[in-house]
Tab-separated table of C-alpha atoms in Angstrom:
chain	number	residue	atom	x	y	z
A	1	UNK	CA	8.689	17.952	16.358
A	2	UNK	CA	10.504	18.049	13.067
A	3	UNK	CA	13.129	20.467	12.000
A	4	UNK	CA	14.864	20.508	8.656
A	5	UNK	CA	17.653	22.730	7.553
A	6	UNK	CA	18.138	23.862	3.983
A	7	UNK	CA	18.988	23.002	1.280
A	8	UNK	CA	16.512	20.156	0.837
A	9	UNK	CA	17.821	17.175	-1.080
A	10	UNK	CA	17.159	16.684	-4.788
A	11	UNK	CA	17.036	13.257	-6.415
A	12	UNK	CA	19.196	12.919	-9.509
A	13	UNK	CA	18.477	9.749	-11.472
A	14	UNK	CA	19.963	8.540	-14.721
A	15	UNK	CA	17.254	6.151	-15.883
A	16	UNK	CA	13.945	4.792	-14.579
A	17	UNK	CA	12.345	1.762	-16.211
A	18	UNK	CA	8.901	0.636	-15.009
A	19	UNK	CA	7.026	-2.197	-16.699
A	20	UNK	CA	3.663	-2.177	-14.907
A	21	UNK	CA	1.760	0.224	-12.642
A	22	UNK	CA	-1.648	-0.864	-11.372
A	23	UNK	CA	-4.246	-0.915	-8.579
A	24	UNK	CA	-4.021	2.582	-7.158
A	25	UNK	CA	-0.260	2.889	-7.360
A	26	UNK	CA	1.631	6.155	-7.749
A	27	UNK	CA	4.746	6.872	-9.778
A	28	UNK	CA	5.848	10.416	-9.107
A	29	UNK	CA	8.843	12.502	-10.094
A	30	UNK	CA	8.939	15.560	-7.896
A	31	UNK	CA	7.947	16.610	-4.411
A	32	UNK	CA	4.582	16.219	-2.760
A	33	UNK	CA	2.890	17.268	0.436
A	34	UNK	CA	0.381	14.549	1.182
A	35	UNK	CA	-0.806	11.352	-0.489
A	36	UNK	CA	-3.522	9.002	0.803
A	37	UNK	CA	-4.049	6.187	-1.716
A	38	UNK	CA	-6.696	3.613	-0.706
A	39	UNK	CA	-7.732	0.343	-2.318
A	40	UNK	CA	-10.509	-2.144	-1.580
A	41	UNK	CA	-10.350	-5.268	-3.720
A	42	UNK	CA	-12.269	-8.529	-3.935
A	43	UNK	CA	-10.296	-11.001	-6.025
A	44	UNK	CA	-12.726	-13.728	-7.039
A	45	UNK	CA	-11.575	-16.821	-8.892
A	46	UNK	CA	-14.334	-19.297	-9.620
A	47	UNK	CA	-15.048	-22.220	-11.911
A	48	UNK	CA	-18.103	-20.403	-13.174
A	49	UNK	CA	-18.692	-17.504	-15.495
A	50	UNK	CA	-18.856	-14.200	-13.619
A	51	UNK	CA	-22.024	-13.254	-15.496
A	52	UNK	CA	-23.780	-16.324	-14.056
A	53	UNK	CA	-22.239	-16.323	-10.609
A	54	UNK	CA	-24.006	-13.323	-9.117
A	55	UNK	CA	-22.605	-10.166	-7.587
A	56	UNK	CA	-20.058	-9.786	-4.834
A	57	UNK	CA	-20.268	-7.073	-2.216
A	58	UNK	CA	-17.633	-5.492	-0.024
A	59	UNK	CA	-20.233	-5.342	2.752
A	60	UNK	CA	-20.229	-9.152	3.006
A	61	UNK	CA	-16.684	-9.294	4.339
A	62	UNK	CA	-15.543	-7.715	7.619
A	63	UNK	CA	-12.006	-7.064	6.324
A	64	UNK	CA	-13.358	-3.989	4.493
A	65	UNK	CA	-14.819	-2.263	7.537
A	66	UNK	CA	-12.604	-3.385	10.375
A	67	UNK	CA	-10.839	-0.448	12.009
A	68	UNK	CA	-7.230	0.315	11.304
A	69	UNK	CA	-4.808	-0.680	14.058
A	70	UNK	CA	-3.639	2.191	16.184
A	71	UNK	CA	-0.038	2.782	17.124
A	72	UNK	CA	0.691	1.976	20.741
A	73	UNK	CA	3.347	4.445	21.814
A	74	UNK	CA	3.582	4.796	25.593
A	75	UNK	CA	6.424	7.303	25.288
A	76	UNK	CA	4.360	9.719	23.177
A	77	UNK	CA	1.268	9.139	25.359
A	78	UNK	CA	3.212	10.136	28.435
A	79	UNK	CA	3.795	13.494	26.771
A	80	UNK	CA	7.434	13.012	25.964
A	81	UNK	CA	8.316	14.574	22.635
A	82	UNK	CA	10.817	13.340	20.097
A	83	UNK	CA	12.684	16.133	18.406
A	84	UNK	CA	14.110	15.207	15.004
A	85	UNK	CA	16.771	17.349	13.396
A	86	UNK	CA	18.140	16.646	9.949
A	87	UNK	CA	21.251	18.130	8.386
A	88	UNK	CA	21.722	17.737	4.656
A	89	UNK	CA	25.408	18.168	4.005
A	90	UNK	CA	25.012	17.192	0.356
A	91	UNK	CA	21.968	18.579	-1.511
A	92	UNK	CA	21.719	15.594	-3.877
A	93	UNK	CA	20.924	11.881	-3.954
A	94	UNK	CA	22.501	10.292	-7.015
A	95	UNK	CA	21.155	7.059	-8.465
A	96	UNK	CA	22.293	5.528	-11.736
A	97	UNK	CA	19.606	3.195	-13.067
A	98	UNK	CA	16.342	1.989	-11.503
A	99	UNK	CA	14.581	-1.024	-12.955
A	100	UNK	CA	11.159	-1.841	-11.483
A	101	UNK	CA	9.007	-4.625	-12.857
A	102	UNK	CA	5.734	-3.888	-11.073
A	103	UNK	CA	4.183	-1.251	-8.829
A	104	UNK	CA	0.733	-2.044	-7.464
A	105	UNK	CA	-1.798	-1.993	-4.595
A	106	UNK	CA	-1.587	1.638	-3.377
A	107	UNK	CA	2.201	1.521	-3.325
A	108	UNK	CA	4.266	4.436	-4.503
A	109	UNK	CA	7.463	4.946	-6.412
A	110	UNK	CA	8.627	8.448	-5.583
A	111	UNK	CA	11.674	10.333	-6.766
A	112	UNK	CA	11.492	13.416	-4.592
A	113	UNK	CA	10.474	14.514	-1.142
A	114	UNK	CA	7.223	13.871	0.689
A	115	UNK	CA	5.691	15.234	3.850
A	116	UNK	CA	3.051	12.668	4.713
A	117	UNK	CA	2.041	9.397	3.054
A	118	UNK	CA	-0.829	7.245	4.326
A	119	UNK	CA	-1.492	4.225	2.125
A	120	UNK	CA	-4.168	1.627	2.778
A	121	UNK	CA	-4.871	-1.575	0.870
A	122	UNK	CA	-7.448	-4.235	1.714
A	123	UNK	CA	-7.552	-7.310	-0.489
A	124	UNK	CA	-9.797	-10.345	-0.005
A	125	UNK	CA	-9.243	-13.457	-2.080
A	126	UNK	CA	-11.991	-15.959	-2.735
A	127	UNK	CA	-11.277	-19.104	-4.704
A	128	UNK	CA	-14.158	-21.407	-5.463
A	129	UNK	CA	-13.817	-24.599	-7.481
A	130	UNK	CA	-16.044	-27.460	-8.449
A	131	UNK	CA	-15.505	-30.371	-6.055
A	132	UNK	CA	-14.665	-32.901	-8.763
A	133	UNK	CA	-11.930	-30.645	-10.200
A	134	UNK	CA	-9.988	-30.446	-6.942
A	135	UNK	CA	-8.376	-33.385	-5.171
A	136	UNK	CA	-9.010	-32.877	-1.480
A	137	UNK	CA	-6.615	-34.532	0.949
B	1	UNK	CA	12.554	14.938	25.564
B	2	UNK	CA	14.323	12.707	23.042
B	3	UNK	CA	16.683	14.401	20.607
B	4	UNK	CA	17.303	12.609	17.330
B	5	UNK	CA	19.855	14.152	15.003
B	6	UNK	CA	20.459	12.907	11.450
B	7	UNK	CA	23.402	13.929	9.287
B	8	UNK	CA	22.810	13.198	5.619
B	9	UNK	CA	26.167	13.115	3.892
B	10	UNK	CA	26.672	12.229	0.239
B	11	UNK	CA	24.595	9.378	-1.161
B	12	UNK	CA	25.350	7.771	-4.506
B	13	UNK	CA	23.840	4.494	-5.712
B	14	UNK	CA	24.827	2.662	-8.879
B	15	UNK	CA	21.783	0.658	-9.932
B	16	UNK	CA	18.586	-0.593	-8.283
B	17	UNK	CA	16.629	-3.588	-9.512
B	18	UNK	CA	13.205	-4.307	-7.991
B	19	UNK	CA	10.864	-7.114	-8.942
B	20	UNK	CA	7.782	-5.660	-7.300
B	21	UNK	CA	6.566	-2.881	-5.023
B	22	UNK	CA	3.277	-4.207	-3.701
B	23	UNK	CA	0.455	-3.850	-1.168
B	24	UNK	CA	0.871	-0.419	0.414
B	25	UNK	CA	4.643	-0.375	0.088
B	26	UNK	CA	6.836	2.545	-0.774
B	27	UNK	CA	10.031	3.004	-2.735
B	28	UNK	CA	11.419	6.492	-2.400
B	29	UNK	CA	14.508	8.335	-3.477
B	30	UNK	CA	14.246	11.380	-1.266
B	31	UNK	CA	13.155	12.410	2.200
B	32	UNK	CA	9.875	11.796	4.036
B	33	UNK	CA	8.469	13.255	7.215
B	34	UNK	CA	5.679	10.785	8.026
B	35	UNK	CA	4.879	7.432	6.428
B	36	UNK	CA	1.943	5.225	7.450
B	37	UNK	CA	1.273	2.084	5.412
B	38	UNK	CA	-1.634	-0.276	6.071
B	39	UNK	CA	-2.132	-3.536	4.208
B	40	UNK	CA	-4.740	-6.181	4.884
B	41	UNK	CA	-4.508	-9.267	2.729
B	42	UNK	CA	-6.833	-12.185	3.287
B	43	UNK	CA	-6.059	-15.448	1.506
B	44	UNK	CA	-6.307	-18.152	4.157
B	45	UNK	CA	-6.513	-21.834	3.155
B	46	UNK	CA	-10.182	-21.704	4.116
B	47	UNK	CA	-10.781	-19.204	1.352
B	48	UNK	CA	-10.704	-22.096	-1.087
B	49	UNK	CA	-14.223	-23.403	-1.455
B	50	UNK	CA	-14.451	-26.744	-3.225
B	51	UNK	CA	-18.033	-27.740	-3.704
B	52	UNK	CA	-21.109	-27.056	-5.724
B	53	UNK	CA	-20.925	-23.606	-7.236
B	54	UNK	CA	-23.489	-21.348	-5.666
B	55	UNK	CA	-23.773	-17.572	-5.932
B	56	UNK	CA	-21.848	-15.718	-3.228
B	57	UNK	CA	-24.103	-14.462	-0.439
B	58	UNK	CA	-25.501	-10.973	-0.611
B	59	UNK	CA	-25.061	-8.958	2.579
B	60	UNK	CA	-27.866	-7.769	4.786
B	61	UNK	CA	-29.346	-4.498	3.580
B	62	UNK	CA	-27.684	-4.928	0.209
B	63	UNK	CA	-30.306	-2.703	-1.480
B	64	UNK	CA	-29.066	0.224	0.592
B	65	UNK	CA	-25.454	-0.190	-0.510
B	66	UNK	CA	-24.406	2.960	-2.299
B	67	UNK	CA	-21.540	3.741	-4.612
B	68	UNK	CA	-20.985	0.151	-5.630
B	69	UNK	CA	-22.069	-1.243	-8.929
B	70	UNK	CA	-22.907	-4.933	-9.183
B	71	UNK	CA	-20.322	-7.081	-10.907
B	72	UNK	CA	-22.825	-8.871	-13.099
B	73	UNK	CA	-26.086	-7.611	-14.522
């Protein structure tokens, strides 16, 4: 149970500097209800040209279809509720300057309020080298 | 019944410097009700294959895979 009294808080920011936003990331100024960014990525690094190396498939790797872990919460399962009450005595959040170099992989940079955010990122790295190029110990 | 009461008084921050927000992370100036962040990242030492370069295996029933375009050709 969630209860919020008014006024809701407003973010007041002097300056935002972002260099790079990539891979399903969100940069948002303002409020939102729900966001569900998802990313599946196969990062392949090989000592062979991609055009000659053949295709890669998400289906080959179990990381892309394994189920998401579920939250084990014995208190909630026993039917006990948590009641959250918030009181905003000051209707503002003040921030001077924000410098962000990179935002990536279904992450979000949000200046504002959100109700529900569910982000999911699955990344599989494969590195394949020629044997004579790598010194194996 | 658990009662959780939050009092948000004034909040003022001078400057924030972040190198990176990555892999299902969140940086927010504001209020959130529910946040769920999942990140699976697989780079074990075994993921390095040193040997003769062979095409990566195609999965079973690859012809039936939909919504995925091949990387090459």
